[in-house]
Amino acid sequence: MTDLRRLLRGIEVFDGDLPSFDPRDTPDEPAALFESWLLGAVRAGVREPHAMTLSTADAGGDPSARVLILKDVGPDGWSFASDAGSPKGRDLAKRPYAALTFYWAPLARQVRVRGPVGTADPELSAADFLARGAEARAEALLGRQSSPLADPAERDAAVRESLARVEADPGLVAPGWTLYAVRPETVEFWQGDRSRRHTRLVYESAPPGWTKRMLWP
């Protein structure tokens, strides 16, 4: 056994006092339960509880994943924002379907959301952009996400110039900035257990409502 393998096998998981979860005592739709779990993570002091992994696939079906921030949960679904010209934006233009994964390690809780992705009206996307901090807007206005970078000094100079534009015109909006929403077909809630008797509950869309069922760990 290699030293790394030995180290990984020795790391404790599902440690500490974990919350209980009774799938029989859950709301009829998943957004309400998600909000309850998210607020529970906030109260528990979980860092960046609104961080999530967004998984997409390109036109050829090759997957890609990255961590970004949840913007809202509402009638249109689970919302996030990005530039339409970014890799994730290009993926979604070709295959408008995605998965979101939340994991709150101190609580051993995971939520998985999967479904088609829609875009918000340009006015809502613009409002989301203008709600960002000045430096975040300055960086987004460059439109160079994931492009090759030869020297960090080049980045810093470009951001300074872009920040000057933002300060001169606070209403400036990146033309490709888009507010997306995953409209869930399935939402799974997973509660870890130290003895490995994990609890899984999945909501499945069945218009006009939802069905619920438990899954084996």
Coordinates of N, CA, C and O in Angstrom, one line a residue, residues 31 34-35 38 50 52 69-81 100 102 113 124 128 179-184:
A31 N -37.9 22.2 -3.4 CA -37.3 23.5 -3.1 C -37.4 23.8 -1.7 O -36.5 24.4 -1.1
F34 N -34.9 21.8 0.2 CA -33.5 22.4 -0.1 C -33.3 23.6 0.7 O -32.2 23.8 1.3
E35 N -34.2 24.5 0.8 CA -34.1 25.7 1.5 C -33.8 25.4 3.0 O -33.0 26.1 3.7
L38 N -30.3 24.2 3.3 CA -29.3 25.3 3.1 C -29.2 26.2 4.3 O -28.2 26.5 4.8
H50 N -23.4 28.1 -0.2 CA -24.1 28.3 -1.5 C -23.2 27.9 -2.6 O -23.6 28.1 -3.8
M52 N -21.5 25.3 -5.2 CA -22.0 24.1 -5.8 C -21.2 23.7 -7.0 O -20.5 24.6 -7.6
I69 N -21.3 29.7 -7.6 CA -22.2 30.1 -6.5 C -23.7 30.1 -7.0 O -24.0 30.5 -8.0
L70 N -24.5 29.5 -6.1 CA -26.0 29.5 -6.3 C -26.5 31.0 -6.1 O -26.1 31.6 -5.2
K71 N -27.3 31.4 -7.1 CA -27.9 32.8 -7.0 C -29.3 32.8 -6.4 O -29.6 33.7 -5.6
D72 N -30.1 31.8 -6.6 CA -31.4 31.8 -6.1 C -32.1 30.4 -6.4 O -31.6 29.7 -7.2
V73 N -33.2 30.2 -5.7 CA -34.0 29.0 -6.0 C -35.5 29.6 -6.1 O -35.9 30.2 -5.1
G74 N -36.1 29.4 -7.2 CA -37.4 30.0 -7.4 C -38.2 29.2 -8.4 O -37.9 28.0 -8.8
P75 N -39.3 29.7 -8.9 CA -40.2 29.0 -9.8 C -39.4 28.5 -11.1 O -39.8 27.5 -11.7
D76 N -38.4 29.3 -11.5 CA -37.6 28.9 -12.7 C -36.6 27.8 -12.4 O -36.0 27.3 -13.4
G77 N -36.3 27.6 -11.2 CA -35.3 26.5 -10.8 C -34.2 27.1 -10.0 O -34.3 28.1 -9.3
W78 N -33.0 26.4 -10.0 CA -31.8 26.7 -9.3 C -31.0 27.6 -10.2 O -30.6 27.2 -11.3
S79 N -30.7 28.8 -9.8 CA -30.1 29.8 -10.7 C -28.6 30.0 -10.4 O -28.1 30.0 -9.3
F80 N -27.8 30.3 -11.5 CA -26.4 30.6 -11.5 C -26.2 31.5 -12.7 O -27.0 31.7 -13.6
A81 N -25.0 32.2 -12.7 CA -24.7 33.1 -13.8 C -23.3 32.9 -14.3 O -22.4 32.5 -13.6
L100 N -26.3 19.9 -10.8 CA -25.7 20.6 -9.7 C -25.5 19.7 -8.5 O -26.3 18.8 -8.2
F102 N -24.4 19.9 -4.3 CA -24.1 20.6 -3.1 C -23.6 19.5 -2.1 O -24.2 18.5 -2.0
V113 N -29.1 18.0 -8.1 CA -30.2 18.6 -8.9 C -29.8 18.3 -10.3 O -28.7 18.6 -10.7
L124 N -33.1 40.7 -16.4 CA -32.7 40.0 -15.1 C -31.2 39.7 -15.1 O -30.5 39.8 -14.1
D128 N -28.5 41.1 -12.4 CA -27.5 40.2 -11.7 C -26.1 40.7 -11.9 O -25.3 40.7 -10.9
L179 N -27.9 34.9 -16.9 CA -28.5 34.2 -15.7 C -29.2 33.0 -16.2 O -30.1 33.0 -17.0
Y180 N -28.7 31.8 -15.7 CA -29.2 30.5 -16.1 C -30.0 29.9 -15.0 O -29.8 30.3 -13.8
A181 N -30.9 29.0 -15.3 CA -31.6 28.2 -14.2 C -31.7 26.8 -14.6 O -32.2 26.5 -15.7
V182 N -31.4 25.9 -13.7 CA -31.6 24.5 -13.9 C -33.0 24.2 -13.5 O -33.4 24.4 -12.3
R183 N -33.9 23.7 -14.4 CA -35.2 23.4 -14.1 C -35.3 21.9 -13.7 O -35.3 21.0 -14.6
P184 N -35.4 21.5 -12.5 CA -35.1 20.2 -12.1 C -36.1 19.1 -12.5 O -37.3 19.4 -12.5

